[in-house]
Coordinates of N, CA and C and ligand atoms in Angstrom, one line a residue:
M202 N -9.0 -23.9 -1.4 CA -8.5 -23.2 -0.2 C -8.6 -21.7 -0.3
L203 N -8.9 -21.1 0.8 CA -9.1 -19.6 0.9 C -8.0 -18.8 0.2
T204 N -6.8 -19.2 0.6 CA -5.6 -18.4 0.0 C -5.6 -18.5 -1.5
T205 N -5.8 -19.7 -2.0 CA -5.8 -19.8 -3.5 C -6.8 -19.0 -4.2
T206 N -8.0 -19.0 -3.6 CA -9.1 -18.2 -4.2 C -8.7 -16.7 -4.2
L207 N -8.2 -16.3 -3.1 CA -7.8 -14.9 -3.0 C -6.6 -14.5 -3.9
L208 N -5.7 -15.4 -4.0 CA -4.5 -15.1 -4.7 C -4.6 -15.3 -6.2
D209 N -5.5 -16.1 -6.7 CA -5.5 -16.4 -8.2 C -5.6 -15.1 -9.0
P210 N -6.6 -14.2 -8.7 CA -6.7 -13.0 -9.5 C -5.4 -12.1 -9.4
I211 N -4.8 -12.1 -8.2 CA -3.6 -11.3 -8.0 C -2.5 -11.9 -8.9
L212 N -2.3 -13.2 -8.9 CA -1.2 -13.8 -9.7 C -1.4 -13.6 -11.2
T213 N -2.7 -13.6 -11.6 CA -3.0 -13.4 -13.0 C -2.7 -12.0 -13.4
F214 N -2.9 -11.1 -12.5 CA -2.8 -9.6 -12.7 C -1.3 -9.2 -12.8
L215 N -0.5 -9.8 -11.8 CA 0.9 -9.4 -11.7 C 1.7 -10.0 -12.8
P216 N 2.8 -9.3 -13.2 CA 3.7 -9.9 -14.3 C 4.5 -11.1 -13.9
N217 N 4.8 -11.2 -12.6 CA 5.7 -12.2 -12.2 C 5.5 -12.5 -10.7
T218 N 6.2 -13.5 -10.2 CA 6.1 -13.7 -8.7 C 7.4 -13.2 -8.1
T219 N 7.5 -13.1 -6.8 CA 8.6 -12.6 -6.1 C 9.9 -13.5 -6.4
P220 N 11.0 -12.9 -6.8 CA 12.2 -13.8 -7.0 C 12.7 -14.4 -5.7
Q221 N 13.2 -15.6 -5.8 CA 13.7 -16.3 -4.6 C 14.8 -15.5 -3.9
A222 N 15.6 -14.7 -4.6 CA 16.7 -13.9 -4.0 C 16.1 -12.9 -3.0
W223 N 14.9 -12.4 -3.3 CA 14.2 -11.4 -2.4 C 13.7 -12.2 -1.2
L224 N 13.1 -13.3 -1.4 CA 12.6 -14.1 -0.3 C 13.7 -14.6 0.7
D225 N 14.9 -15.0 0.1 CA 16.0 -15.4 0.9 C 16.4 -14.3 1.8
E226 N 16.4 -13.1 1.3 CA 16.8 -11.9 2.1 C 15.7 -11.6 3.2
A227 N 14.5 -11.8 2.8 CA 13.4 -11.4 3.7 C 13.2 -12.3 4.9
I228 N 13.7 -13.5 4.8 CA 13.5 -14.4 5.9 C 14.7 -14.5 6.9
K229 N 15.7 -13.7 6.5 CA 16.9 -13.6 7.5 C 16.4 -12.8 8.7
P230 N 16.6 -13.4 9.9 CA 16.1 -12.8 11.1 C 16.7 -11.4 11.3
E231 N 17.9 -11.1 10.8 CA 18.5 -9.8 11.1 C 17.8 -8.7 10.2
N232 N 17.0 -9.2 9.2 CA 16.3 -8.2 8.4 C 14.9 -7.9 8.8
L233 N 14.4 -8.6 9.9 CA 13.0 -8.5 10.3 C 12.7 -7.0 10.8
P234 N 13.6 -6.4 11.6 CA 13.3 -5.0 12.0 C 13.1 -4.1 10.8
L235 N 13.9 -4.2 9.8 CA 13.8 -3.4 8.6 C 12.5 -3.7 7.9
L236 N 12.2 -4.9 7.7 CA 11.0 -5.3 7.0 C 9.7 -4.8 7.7
L237 N 9.7 -5.0 9.0 CA 8.5 -4.6 9.7 C 8.4 -3.0 9.7
T238 N 9.5 -2.4 9.8 CA 9.5 -0.9 9.8 C 9.0 -0.4 8.5
D239 N 9.5 -1.0 7.4 CA 9.1 -0.6 6.1 C 7.6 -0.9 5.9
H240 N 7.2 -2.1 6.4 CA 5.8 -2.5 6.3 C 4.9 -1.4 7.0
L241 N 5.3 -1.0 8.2 CA 4.6 0.0 9.0 C 4.4 1.3 8.1
M242 N 5.5 1.7 7.5 CA 5.4 2.9 6.7 C 4.5 2.7 5.5
C243 N 4.6 1.5 4.9 CA 3.7 1.2 3.7 C 2.2 1.3 4.0
E244 N 1.9 0.9 5.2 CA 0.5 1.0 5.6 C 0.1 2.5 5.7
L245 N 0.9 3.3 6.3 CA 0.6 4.7 6.4 C 0.6 5.4 5.0
K246 N 1.5 5.0 4.2 CA 1.5 5.6 2.8 C 0.3 5.2 2.0
A247 N -0.2 3.9 2.2 CA -1.4 3.5 1.5 C -2.6 4.3 2.0
A248 N -2.6 4.6 3.3 CA -3.7 5.5 3.8 C -3.6 6.9 3.2
Q249 N -2.4 7.4 3.2 CA -2.1 8.8 2.7 C -2.5 8.9 1.2
T250 N -2.2 7.9 0.4 CA -2.5 7.9 -1.0 C -4.0 8.0 -1.3
A251 N -4.7 7.2 -0.5 CA -6.2 7.2 -0.6 C -6.7 8.5 -0.2
M252 N -6.1 9.1 0.9 CA -6.6 10.4 1.4 C -6.4 11.4 0.3
L253 N -5.2 11.4 -0.3 CA -4.9 12.4 -1.3 C -5.9 12.3 -2.5
L254 N -6.2 11.1 -2.9 CA -7.2 10.9 -4.0 C -8.5 11.6 -3.6
L255 N -9.0 11.3 -2.4 CA -10.2 11.8 -1.9 C -10.2 13.4 -1.9
R256 N -9.1 13.9 -1.4 CA -9.0 15.4 -1.3 C -8.8 16.0 -2.6
R257 N -8.1 15.4 -3.5 CA -7.9 16.0 -4.8 C -9.1 15.9 -5.7
Y258 N -9.9 14.8 -5.6 CA -11.0 14.6 -6.6 C -12.4 14.6 -6.0
A259 N -12.5 14.1 -4.8 CA -13.9 13.7 -4.4 C -14.6 14.5 -3.4
V260 N -13.9 15.1 -2.4 CA -14.7 15.7 -1.3 C -14.7 17.2 -1.2
D261 N -15.7 17.7 -0.5 CA -15.8 19.2 -0.3 C -14.7 19.6 0.7
K262 N -14.7 21.0 0.9 CA -13.6 21.6 1.7 C -13.6 21.1 3.2
D263 N -14.8 21.1 3.8 CA -14.8 20.6 5.2 C -14.4 19.2 5.3
S264 N -14.8 18.4 4.4 CA -14.4 16.9 4.4 C -12.9 16.8 4.2
S265 N -12.4 17.6 3.4 CA -10.9 17.6 3.1 C -10.2 17.8 4.4
Q266 N -10.6 18.8 5.2 CA -10.0 19.1 6.5 C -10.2 17.9 7.4
A267 N -11.3 17.3 7.4 CA -11.6 16.2 8.3 C -10.6 15.0 8.0
L268 N -10.3 14.9 6.7 CA -9.4 13.8 6.3 C -8.0 14.1 6.8
L269 N -7.6 15.3 6.7 CA -6.3 15.7 7.2 C -6.1 15.4 8.7
E270 N -7.2 15.8 9.4 CA -7.2 15.6 10.9 C -7.2 14.1 11.3
W271 N -7.8 13.3 10.4 CA -7.9 11.9 10.7 C -6.5 11.3 10.7
L272 N -5.7 11.6 9.7 CA -4.4 11.0 9.6 C -3.3 11.6 10.4
K273 N -3.6 12.9 10.9 CA -2.6 13.6 11.6 C -1.9 12.9 12.7
P274 N -2.6 12.3 13.7 CA -1.9 11.6 14.8 C -1.0 10.5 14.3
F275 N -1.4 9.8 13.2 CA -0.5 8.7 12.7 C 0.7 9.3 12.1
E276 N 0.6 10.4 11.3 CA 1.7 11.1 10.7 C 2.6 11.7 11.8
D277 N 2.0 12.2 12.9 CA 2.8 12.8 14.0 C 3.7 11.7 14.6
F278 N 3.1 10.6 14.8 CA 3.9 9.5 15.3 C 5.0 9.1 14.4
A279 N 4.6 8.8 13.1 CA 5.6 8.3 12.2 C 6.7 9.2 11.8
Y280 N 6.4 10.5 11.7 CA 7.4 11.5 11.2 C 8.0 12.3 12.3
R281 N 7.2 12.5 13.4 CA 7.7 13.4 14.5 C 7.8 12.7 15.8
K282 N 7.6 11.4 15.8 CA 7.6 10.6 17.0 C 6.8 11.2 18.2
V283 N 5.7 11.7 17.9 CA 4.8 12.2 18.9 C 3.9 11.0 19.4
G284 N 3.9 10.8 20.7 CA 3.0 9.8 21.3 C 3.7 8.4 21.3
D285 N 3.0 7.4 21.9 CA 3.6 6.1 21.9 C 3.0 5.2 20.8
G286 N 2.2 5.7 19.9 CA 1.8 4.9 18.8 C 0.5 4.2 19.1
D287 N -0.1 4.3 20.3 CA -1.4 3.7 20.6 C -2.5 4.6 20.0
L288 N -2.9 4.3 18.8 CA -3.8 5.1 18.1 C -5.1 4.3 17.8
S289 N -5.3 3.2 18.5 CA -6.4 2.3 18.2 C -7.8 3.0 18.3
T290 N -7.9 4.1 19.1 CA -9.2 4.7 19.1 C -9.4 5.7 18.0
K291 N -8.4 5.9 17.1 CA -8.4 6.9 16.1 C -8.6 6.4 14.7
I292 N -8.8 5.1 14.6 CA -8.9 4.5 13.2 C -10.2 4.7 12.5
T293 N -11.2 5.2 13.2 CA -12.5 5.4 12.5 C -12.7 6.9 12.4
L294 N -13.2 7.3 11.2 CA -13.5 8.7 10.9 C -15.0 8.9 11.3
S295 N -15.2 9.9 12.2 CA -16.5 10.1 12.8 C -17.4 11.0 11.8
K296 N -16.7 11.8 11.1 CA -17.5 12.7 10.2 C -17.9 12.0 8.9
K297 N -19.1 12.3 8.4 CA -19.5 11.8 7.1 C -19.0 12.7 6.0
L298 N -18.3 12.1 5.0 CA -17.7 12.9 4.0 C -18.7 13.3 2.9
I299 N -18.6 14.5 2.5 CA -19.6 15.0 1.5 C -18.8 15.1 0.1
S300 N -19.4 14.6 -0.9 CA -18.8 14.6 -2.2 C -19.0 15.9 -2.9
R301 N -18.0 16.3 -3.7 CA -18.1 17.5 -4.5 C -19.1 17.3 -5.7
S302 N -19.8 18.3 -6.0 CA -20.8 18.2 -7.0 C -20.3 18.0 -8.4
N303 N -19.0 18.5 -8.6 CA -18.5 18.4 -10.0 C -17.7 17.2 -10.3
F304 N -17.7 16.2 -9.4 CA -17.0 14.9 -9.8 C -18.0 13.8 -9.8
E305 N -18.2 13.2 -10.9 CA -19.2 12.2 -11.2 C -19.2 11.0 -10.3
H306 N -17.9 10.5 -10.0 CA -17.8 9.2 -9.3 C -17.4 9.4 -7.8
G307 N -17.8 10.6 -7.2 CA -17.4 10.9 -5.9 C -17.8 9.9 -4.8
D308 N -19.1 9.5 -4.9 CA -19.6 8.6 -3.9 C -18.9 7.2 -3.9
E309 N -18.6 6.7 -5.1 CA -18.0 5.4 -5.2 C -16.5 5.5 -4.6
L310 N -15.9 6.6 -5.0 CA -14.5 6.8 -4.5 C -14.5 7.0 -3.0
I311 N -15.4 7.7 -2.5 CA -15.4 7.9 -1.0 C -15.7 6.6 -0.3
A312 N -16.7 5.9 -0.8 CA -17.0 4.6 -0.1 C -15.8 3.7 0.0
K313 N -15.2 3.5 -1.2 CA -14.1 2.5 -1.2 C -12.8 3.0 -0.5
M314 N -12.5 4.3 -0.6 CA -11.3 4.8 -0.1 C -11.4 5.0 1.5
V315 N -12.5 5.4 2.0 CA -12.7 5.5 3.4 C -12.5 4.2 4.1
L316 N -13.1 3.1 3.5 CA -12.9 1.8 4.1 C -11.4 1.4 4.0
L317 N -10.8 1.7 2.9 CA -9.4 1.3 2.7 C -8.5 2.1 3.7
I318 N -8.7 3.3 3.9 CA -7.9 4.1 4.9 C -8.1 3.5 6.3
K319 N -9.3 3.2 6.6 CA -9.6 2.6 8.0 C -8.8 1.3 8.1
E320 N -8.8 0.5 7.1 CA -8.1 -0.8 7.2 C -6.6 -0.6 7.3
E321 N -6.1 0.3 6.5 CA -4.6 0.5 6.5 C -4.2 1.1 7.9
L322 N -5.0 1.9 8.4 CA -4.7 2.4 9.8 C -4.7 1.3 10.8
H323 N -5.7 0.4 10.6 CA -5.7 -0.7 11.6 C -4.5 -1.6 11.4
H324 N -4.1 -1.8 10.2 CA -2.9 -2.6 9.9 C -1.6 -1.9 10.5
F325 N -1.6 -0.6 10.4 CA -0.5 0.2 10.9 C -0.4 -0.1 12.4
G326 N -1.5 -0.1 13.1 CA -1.5 -0.4 14.6 C -1.1 -1.8 14.8
Q327 N -1.5 -2.7 14.0 CA -1.1 -4.1 14.2 C 0.4 -4.3 14.0
V328 N 1.0 -3.7 13.0 CA 2.4 -3.9 12.8 C 3.2 -3.3 13.9
L329 N 2.7 -2.1 14.4 CA 3.4 -1.4 15.5 C 3.4 -2.2 16.7
E330 N 2.2 -2.8 17.0 CA 2.1 -3.7 18.2 C 3.1 -4.8 18.1
I331 N 3.2 -5.4 17.0 CA 4.1 -6.6 16.8 C 5.6 -6.1 17.1
M332 N 5.9 -4.9 16.5 CA 7.2 -4.4 16.7 C 7.5 -4.1 18.2
Q333 N 6.5 -3.5 18.8 CA 6.7 -3.1 20.2 C 6.8 -4.4 21.1
S334 N 6.0 -5.4 20.8 CA 6.1 -6.7 21.6 C 7.5 -7.4 21.4
R335 N 8.1 -7.1 20.3 CA 9.5 -7.7 20.0 C 10.6 -6.7 20.3
N336 N 10.3 -5.6 21.0 CA 11.3 -4.6 21.3 C 12.1 -4.1 20.1
I337 N 11.3 -4.0 19.0 CA 11.9 -3.4 17.8 C 11.6 -1.9 17.8
P338 N 12.7 -1.1 17.9 CA 12.4 0.4 18.0 C 11.9 0.9 16.7
Y339 N 11.1 1.9 16.7 CA 10.6 2.5 15.5 C 11.5 3.7 15.1
D340 N 12.0 3.6 13.9 CA 12.8 4.7 13.3 C 12.3 4.9 11.8
N341 N 12.0 6.1 11.4 CA 11.6 6.4 10.1 C 12.7 6.0 9.1
I342 N 12.4 5.2 8.1 CA 13.4 4.9 7.0 C 12.9 5.3 5.7
P343 N 13.8 5.7 4.8 CA 13.3 6.1 3.4 C 12.7 5.0 2.7
A344 N 11.8 5.3 1.8 CA 11.1 4.2 1.0 C 12.0 3.7 -0.1
S345 N 11.7 2.6 -0.7 CA 12.5 2.1 -1.8 C 12.0 2.8 -3.1
R346 N 12.5 2.4 -4.2 CA 12.2 3.1 -5.5 C 10.8 2.7 -6.0
Y347 N 10.2 1.7 -5.5 CA 9.1 1.0 -6.2 C 7.9 1.9 -6.5
A348 N 7.3 2.5 -5.5 CA 6.0 3.3 -5.7 C 6.4 4.5 -6.5
R349 N 7.5 5.1 -6.2 CA 7.9 6.4 -6.8 C 8.2 6.1 -8.3
S350 N 8.8 5.0 -8.6 CA 9.1 4.7 -10.0 C 7.9 4.4 -10.8
L351 N 6.9 3.7 -10.2 CA 5.6 3.5 -10.9 C 4.9 4.8 -11.2
M352 N 4.9 5.6 -10.2 CA 4.1 6.9 -10.3 C 4.7 7.9 -11.3
Q353 N 6.0 7.7 -11.5 CA 6.7 8.6 -12.5 C 6.0 8.5 -13.9
H354 N 5.4 7.4 -14.1 CA 4.8 7.1 -15.4 C 3.3 7.5 -15.5
V355 N 2.8 8.1 -14.5 CA 1.4 8.6 -14.5 C 1.3 9.8 -15.4
R356 N 0.3 9.7 -16.3 CA 0.1 10.9 -17.2 C -0.3 12.1 -16.4
T357 N -0.1 13.3 -17.0 CA -0.3 14.5 -16.2 C -1.6 15.2 -16.5
H358 N -2.3 14.8 -17.5 CA -3.6 15.4 -17.8 C -4.8 14.5 -17.3
E359 N -5.9 15.2 -16.9 CA -7.0 14.5 -16.5 C -8.0 14.1 -17.6
P360 N -8.7 13.0 -17.5 CA -8.8 12.1 -16.4 C -7.8 11.0 -16.4
A361 N -6.8 11.1 -17.3 CA -5.8 10.1 -17.4 C -4.9 9.9 -16.1
K362 N -4.7 11.1 -15.5 CA -3.9 11.1 -14.3 C -4.5 10.3 -13.2
L363 N -5.8 10.5 -13.0 CA -6.6 9.7 -12.0 C -6.6 8.2 -12.4
T364 N -6.9 7.9 -13.6 CA -6.9 6.5 -14.1 C -5.6 5.8 -13.8
D365 N -4.5 6.5 -14.2 CA -3.1 5.9 -14.0 C -2.8 5.7 -12.5
T366 N -3.2 6.7 -11.7 CA -2.9 6.6 -10.3 C -3.6 5.4 -9.6
L367 N -4.9 5.3 -10.1 CA -5.7 4.1 -9.5 C -5.1 2.8 -10.0
I368 N -4.6 2.7 -11.2 CA -3.9 1.5 -11.7 C -2.7 1.2 -10.9
C369 N -1.9 2.3 -10.6 CA -0.7 2.1 -9.8 C -1.1 1.5 -8.4
G370 N -2.2 2.1 -7.9 CA -2.7 1.6 -6.6 C -3.0 0.1 -6.6
A371 N -3.6 -0.3 -7.7 CA -3.9 -1.7 -7.9 C -2.7 -2.6 -7.9
F372 N -1.6 -2.1 -8.6 CA -0.4 -2.9 -8.6 C 0.3 -2.9 -7.2
I373 N 0.3 -1.8 -6.6 CA 1.0 -1.8 -5.2 C 0.3 -2.7 -4.3
E374 N -1.1 -2.7 -4.3 CA -1.8 -3.6 -3.4 C -1.6 -5.0 -3.8
A375 N -1.7 -5.3 -5.1 CA -1.5 -6.7 -5.6 C -0.1 -7.2 -5.2
R376 N 0.9 -6.4 -5.3 CA 2.2 -6.9 -5.0 C 2.4 -7.1 -3.5
S377 N 1.8 -6.2 -2.7 CA 1.8 -6.4 -1.2 C 1.2 -7.8 -0.9
C378 N 0.1 -8.0 -1.5 CA -0.7 -9.3 -1.2 C 0.2 -10.5 -1.6
E379 N 0.8 -10.4 -2.8 CA 1.6 -11.5 -3.3 C 2.8 -11.8 -2.4
R380 N 3.4 -10.7 -1.9 CA 4.6 -10.8 -1.0 C 4.2 -11.3 0.4
F381 N 3.1 -10.8 0.9 CA 2.6 -11.3 2.2 C 2.4 -12.8 2.1
A382 N 1.8 -13.3 1.1 CA 1.5 -14.7 0.9 C 2.8 -15.5 0.8
A383 N 3.8 -14.9 0.1 CA 5.0 -15.6 -0.2 C 5.9 -15.7 1.1
I384 N 5.9 -14.7 1.9 CA 6.8 -14.8 3.1 C 6.1 -15.5 4.3
A385 N 4.8 -15.4 4.3 CA 4.1 -15.9 5.5 C 4.6 -17.3 6.0
P386 N 4.6 -18.3 5.1 CA 5.0 -19.7 5.5 C 6.5 -19.8 6.0
N387 N 7.3 -18.7 5.7 CA 8.7 -18.8 6.1 C 9.0 -18.0 7.4
L388 N 7.9 -17.5 8.0 CA 8.1 -16.7 9.3 C 7.6 -17.5 10.5
D389 N 7.8 -17.0 11.7 CA 7.3 -17.7 12.9 C 5.8 -17.6 12.9
E390 N 5.2 -18.4 13.8 CA 3.8 -18.6 13.8 C 3.0 -17.3 13.9
E391 N 3.4 -16.4 14.8 CA 2.7 -15.2 15.0 C 2.7 -14.4 13.7
L392 N 3.8 -14.2 13.1 CA 3.9 -13.4 11.8 C 3.2 -14.1 10.7
N393 N 3.4 -15.4 10.6 CA 2.7 -16.2 9.6 C 1.2 -15.9 9.6
K394 N 0.6 -16.1 10.8 CA -0.8 -15.8 11.0 C -1.2 -14.4 10.6
F395 N -0.3 -13.5 11.0 CA -0.6 -12.0 10.8 C -0.6 -11.8 9.3
Y396 N 0.4 -12.3 8.6 CA 0.5 -12.0 7.1 C -0.7 -12.7 6.3
V397 N -1.0 -13.9 6.8 CA -2.2 -14.5 6.1 C -3.5 -13.7 6.4
S398 N -3.6 -13.2 7.6 CA -4.8 -12.4 7.9 C -4.9 -11.1 7.1
L399 N -3.8 -10.6 6.6 CA -3.9 -9.4 5.8 C -4.3 -9.6 4.3
L400 N -4.2 -10.9 3.9 CA -4.5 -11.2 2.5 C -5.8 -10.7 2.0
R401 N -6.9 -11.0 2.8 CA -8.2 -10.7 2.3 C -8.4 -9.2 2.0
S402 N -8.0 -8.4 2.9 CA -8.2 -6.9 2.7 C -7.3 -6.4 1.6
E403 N -6.1 -6.9 1.5 CA -5.2 -6.4 0.5 C -5.7 -6.8 -0.9
A404 N -6.3 -8.0 -1.0 CA -6.8 -8.5 -2.3 C -8.0 -7.6 -2.7
R405 N -8.8 -7.2 -1.7 CA -10.0 -6.4 -2.0 C -9.5 -5.0 -2.4
H406 N -8.5 -4.5 -1.7 CA -7.9 -3.1 -2.1 C -7.5 -3.2 -3.6
F407 N -6.8 -4.3 -4.0 CA -6.4 -4.4 -5.4 C -7.6 -4.3 -6.3
S408 N -8.7 -5.1 -6.0 CA -9.8 -5.1 -7.0 C -10.6 -3.8 -6.9
D409 N -10.6 -3.1 -5.7 CA -11.3 -1.8 -5.6 C -10.6 -0.8 -6.5
Y410 N -9.2 -0.8 -6.4 CA -8.5 0.2 -7.2 C -8.7 -0.1 -8.7
L411 N -8.6 -1.3 -9.1 CA -8.8 -1.7 -10.5 C -10.2 -1.3 -11.0
G412 N -11.2 -1.6 -10.2 CA -12.6 -1.3 -10.6 C -12.8 0.2 -10.7
L413 N -12.2 1.0 -9.8 CA -12.3 2.4 -9.8 C -11.6 3.0 -11.1
A414 N -10.5 2.4 -11.4 CA -9.7 2.9 -12.6 C -10.6 2.7 -13.8
Q415 N -11.3 1.6 -13.9 CA -12.1 1.4 -15.1 C -13.3 2.3 -15.1
L416 N -13.8 2.5 -13.9 CA -15.0 3.4 -13.7 C -14.8 4.8 -14.1
V417 N -13.6 5.3 -13.8 CA -13.4 6.8 -14.0 C -12.8 7.0 -15.4
S418 N -12.4 5.9 -16.1 CA -11.8 6.1 -17.4 C -12.8 6.1 -18.5
K419 N -12.6 6.9 -19.5 CA -13.5 6.9 -20.6 C -13.2 5.8 -21.6
E420 N -12.0 5.4 -21.6 CA -11.5 4.3 -22.5 C -11.3 3.0 -21.7
D421 N -11.2 1.9 -22.4 CA -10.9 0.6 -21.8 C -9.4 0.7 -21.3
I422 N -9.2 0.2 -20.1 CA -7.9 0.4 -19.4 C -6.9 -0.7 -19.7
T423 N -7.3 -1.7 -20.5 CA -6.4 -2.9 -20.7 C -5.0 -2.5 -21.1
E424 N -4.9 -1.6 -22.1 CA -3.6 -1.2 -22.6 C -2.8 -0.5 -21.5
R425 N -3.4 0.3 -20.8 CA -2.7 1.1 -19.7 C -2.3 0.1 -18.6
V426 N -3.1 -0.8 -18.3 CA -2.7 -1.8 -17.3 C -1.5 -2.6 -17.8
A427 N -1.5 -3.0 -19.1 CA -0.3 -3.7 -19.6 C 0.9 -2.8 -19.6
Y428 N 0.8 -1.5 -19.8 CA 1.9 -0.6 -19.8 C 2.6 -0.6 -18.4
F429 N 1.7 -0.5 -17.3 CA 2.2 -0.5 -16.0 C 2.7 -1.8 -15.6
R430 N 2.1 -2.9 -16.1 CA 2.5 -4.2 -15.8 C 4.0 -4.5 -16.2
A431 N 4.4 -4.0 -17.3 CA 5.7 -4.1 -17.8 C 6.7 -3.4 -16.9
I432 N 6.3 -2.2 -16.5 CA 7.2 -1.4 -15.6 C 7.3 -2.1 -14.2
E433 N 6.2 -2.5 -13.7 CA 6.2 -3.2 -12.4 C 7.1 -4.4 -12.4
G434 N 6.9 -5.2 -13.5 CA 7.7 -6.4 -13.6 C 9.2 -6.2 -13.5
Q435 N 9.6 -5.1 -14.2 CA 11.1 -4.7 -14.2 C 11.5 -4.3 -12.8
L436 N 10.7 -3.6 -12.1 CA 11.1 -3.1 -10.8 C 11.3 -4.3 -9.8
I437 N 10.6 -5.4 -10.1 CA 10.7 -6.6 -9.3 C 11.9 -7.5 -9.6
V438 N 12.2 -7.6 -10.9 CA 13.3 -8.5 -11.3 C 14.7 -7.9 -11.5
T439 N 14.8 -6.6 -11.4 CA 16.1 -6.0 -11.6 C 16.7 -5.7 -10.2
D440 N 18.1 -5.5 -10.3 CA 18.8 -5.2 -9.0 C 18.3 -4.0 -8.4
D441 N 18.3 -4.0 -7.1 CA 17.7 -2.9 -6.3 C 18.7 -2.6 -5.1
P442 N 19.2 -1.4 -5.0 CA 20.2 -1.2 -3.9 C 19.5 -1.2 -2.5
D443 N 18.2 -0.9 -2.4 CA 17.6 -0.8 -1.1 C 16.7 -2.0 -0.9
F444 N 16.9 -2.7 0.2 CA 16.0 -3.9 0.5 C 14.8 -3.4 1.3
R445 N 13.6 -3.6 0.7 CA 12.4 -3.2 1.4 C 11.3 -4.1 1.0
F446 N 10.1 -3.9 1.4 CA 9.0 -4.8 1.1 C 8.7 -4.9 -0.3
H447 N 8.8 -3.8 -1.1 CA 8.5 -3.9 -2.5 C 9.7 -3.7 -3.4
S448 N 10.9 -4.1 -2.8 CA 12.1 -3.9 -3.6 C 12.3 -5.0 -4.7
G449 N 13.3 -4.7 -5.6 CA 13.7 -5.7 -6.6 C 14.6 -6.7 -6.0
V450 N 15.5 -7.2 -6.9 CA 16.5 -8.3 -6.5 C 17.5 -7.6 -5.6
P451 N 17.7 -8.1 -4.4 CA 18.7 -7.5 -3.5 C 20.1 -7.6 -4.1
I452 N 20.8 -6.5 -4.0 CA 22.2 -6.5 -4.4 C 23.1 -7.1 -3.3
Q453 N 23.8 -8.1 -3.5 CA 24.7 -8.6 -2.5 C 25.9 -7.7 -2.4
L454 N 26.0 -7.0 -1.3 CA 27.2 -6.1 -1.2 C 28.4 -6.9 -0.9
A455 N 29.5 -6.6 -1.6 CA 30.7 -7.3 -1.5 C 31.3 -7.1 -0.1
V456 N 31.8 -8.1 0.6 CA 32.4 -7.9 1.9 C 33.8 -7.6 1.7
A457 N 34.2 -6.5 2.4 CA 35.6 -6.0 2.2 C 36.6 -7.0 2.9
Ligands
FE2_544 FE1 -2.7 -2.8 4.6
FE2_545 FE1 -3.9 -2.2 1.3

């Protein structure tokens, strides 16, 4: 089955599967607006992370500016509520990005990250369309601890910083993919189809990040992957006060 082939490498890579307590919370109809809003923001953040990597490491000055302009309408909508969110004509970057001469793996990074940004922006539009069709108003909500806590462990010197950031990217994409697959069968038909449709691209994002991490690292990354795997596993199985797409075990708040 397609889903099994896509998911096998993801499940092998991740330290654990989503706890039942998170799933129980995720399928409650009253949590759907929160889940979709967080998902929407995750798509934008995924695009921003890739853009940051390109601007920090790979592209020249003009290309860096073109990247900022590419994401600006999406950020304007998400953070400043500018426009109605119909950004379907803006998901493609018209300018060809030029790699910096002093970064060895610029072309590989550009090729993979530009495709990733385009796909994340497309997903952003898809989530927003679903929200709008269900009259779920968009309001910016703060992220959970997940990505921030992973990134806290990124080393600060290069090229280790880049390697670790790419490994974190692989975990975030892999966990998204695992969670999409886990909740899909528990949702209504439209959402079920939508989440299954996302699996292929998220699985590729995972393997692209992991491949790039090994490419830019001078050393074998196995140990570093294991280090982040342990941290990621803890973020998933420990109590988490904020319920979001990548959160840990939901804390049941006592009813007064
Ligand atoms: Fe995505
Ligand atoms: Fe992704």
